XYZ file of C-alpha atoms in Angstrom:
152
model
C 44.373 -33.769 23.225
C 47.589 -32.985 20.966
C 46.438 -32.524 17.207
C 49.031 -34.463 14.716
C 49.058 -36.735 11.870
C 48.279 -39.693 14.344
C 45.042 -38.295 15.408
C 43.993 -37.496 11.999
C 44.170 -40.744 10.804
C 41.732 -42.125 13.112
C 44.134 -44.898 14.372
C 42.215 -45.303 17.776
C 44.319 -47.560 20.492
C 47.116 -47.062 17.866
C 47.616 -44.001 18.698
C 50.692 -44.189 21.254
C 52.556 -46.343 19.312
C 52.200 -44.235 16.049
C 53.142 -41.503 18.194
C 56.243 -42.767 18.959
C 57.228 -42.242 15.027
C 58.272 -38.988 14.424
C 56.055 -36.796 12.497
C 57.839 -36.217 9.132
C 58.849 -40.086 9.000
C 54.890 -40.789 9.763
C 53.914 -38.445 6.945
C 56.632 -40.494 4.813
C 54.941 -43.800 5.817
C 51.553 -42.842 5.207
C 52.240 -42.064 1.686
C 54.302 -45.088 0.983
C 51.223 -47.317 1.876
C 48.721 -45.092 0.581
C 50.895 -46.074 -2.937
C 50.464 -49.495 -1.997
C 46.852 -49.450 -1.487
C 46.017 -48.052 -4.633
C 48.463 -50.301 -6.353
C 46.491 -53.025 -4.786
C 42.909 -51.123 -6.196
C 44.222 -51.284 -9.363
C 44.971 -54.738 -9.491
C 41.316 -55.655 -7.990
C 42.785 -56.586 -4.260
C 40.851 -55.594 -1.571
C 43.482 -53.725 0.825
C 40.983 -53.796 4.067
C 41.274 -57.141 4.197
C 44.528 -57.542 6.138
C 45.134 -61.287 6.532
C 49.067 -61.196 6.852
C 49.965 -64.089 4.389
C 48.467 -62.433 1.663
C 49.484 -58.811 2.645
C 53.231 -60.511 2.378
C 52.445 -61.921 -0.976
C 51.163 -58.417 -2.138
C 53.773 -56.880 -0.763
C 56.350 -59.039 -2.266
C 54.936 -58.415 -6.019
C 54.639 -54.467 -4.976
C 58.182 -54.619 -4.249
C 59.013 -56.069 -7.951
C 57.270 -53.438 -9.508
C 58.969 -50.642 -7.743
C 62.402 -52.395 -8.380
C 61.370 -52.952 -12.263
C 60.000 -49.267 -12.007
C 63.966 -47.996 -10.923
C 62.549 -47.100 -7.481
C 64.723 -46.802 -4.631
C 64.747 -49.490 -1.814
C 64.182 -47.046 0.522
C 60.285 -46.409 -0.633
C 59.700 -50.384 -0.304
C 61.034 -50.211 3.309
C 59.208 -46.868 4.092
C 55.467 -49.143 2.497
C 56.991 -52.349 4.736
C 57.561 -50.680 8.247
C 54.694 -48.138 7.277
C 52.252 -51.231 6.782
C 53.765 -52.896 10.244
C 52.923 -49.643 11.862
C 49.618 -48.224 10.615
C 47.823 -51.775 9.992
C 49.452 -54.975 11.002
C 46.929 -57.086 13.746
C 49.426 -59.779 15.241
C 50.156 -61.130 18.557
C 54.103 -61.646 17.375
C 56.687 -58.884 17.275
C 56.802 -56.945 13.895
C 60.441 -58.775 13.041
C 58.420 -62.074 12.864
C 55.743 -60.783 10.472
C 55.789 -60.581 6.840
C 58.775 -62.640 5.793
C 58.372 -62.823 1.782
C 58.399 -59.236 1.630
C 61.289 -58.595 3.645
C 63.156 -61.085 1.676
C 62.277 -59.151 -1.267
C 63.231 -56.088 0.151
C 66.437 -57.503 1.229
C 67.001 -58.770 -2.621
C 65.926 -55.459 -3.916
C 68.566 -53.680 -1.564
C 71.536 -56.253 -2.861
C 70.734 -55.465 -6.301
C 70.881 -52.043 -5.836
C 72.784 -51.149 -3.337
C 74.205 -47.588 -4.913
C 70.529 -46.719 -4.993
C 70.079 -47.724 -1.379
C 70.024 -44.493 0.322
C 68.070 -41.667 -0.387
C 69.766 -38.775 -1.967
C 70.569 -35.466 -0.650
C 69.016 -32.317 -1.911
C 71.189 -31.347 -4.578
C 70.084 -27.256 -4.156
C 72.486 -27.425 -0.862
C 75.513 -28.252 -2.753
C 74.742 -25.540 -5.941
C 73.718 -22.911 -3.154
C 77.548 -23.822 -1.251
C 78.862 -23.762 -4.778
C 77.908 -20.208 -5.338
C 79.006 -19.326 -1.661
C 82.538 -20.367 -2.646
C 82.292 -18.895 -6.061
C 81.512 -15.423 -4.632
C 84.331 -15.897 -1.871
C 86.408 -16.568 -4.993
C 87.203 -20.262 -3.669
C 87.556 -21.446 -7.411
C 89.317 -24.384 -6.521
C 87.046 -25.289 -3.483
C 84.227 -24.966 -6.182
C 85.500 -27.126 -8.891
C 86.482 -29.908 -6.272
C 82.814 -29.968 -4.917
C 81.232 -29.978 -8.812
C 83.393 -32.936 -9.082
C 82.223 -34.201 -5.435
C 78.341 -33.793 -6.657
C 79.212 -35.458 -10.121
C 80.647 -38.360 -8.344
C 78.068 -39.108 -5.567
C 75.098 -38.519 -8.332
């Protein structure tokens, strides 16, 4: 059997479903859910109890806290979809679960439109700008600096 994060997580019957997600995304989901688990434990809530209405309320409050900490909505998306993939047990499709958390995430995204996407690695732009300067393209490098500033 292939060795992957899906097997090391010990997900049992979820192996094939979890294997449908690529490894980098699965790592992001796992990390986001681990942060949520730590947040729950810090508040004295038992994370192992996966009663969906309780988790829905906890996720809603967690998203409020992340919003107040000026985090990106992508953190909430990773947590929500990671929980659904890794832990949710229901006879309904995932889209019919965790309505409160989904509404909170939607509100968060509408409040943070300018932050809704994960930022690109600025090092790539810096390297490209350095390359332009090395080739004598001062105008193009200046334009790139302006674009980086506008993007940020």
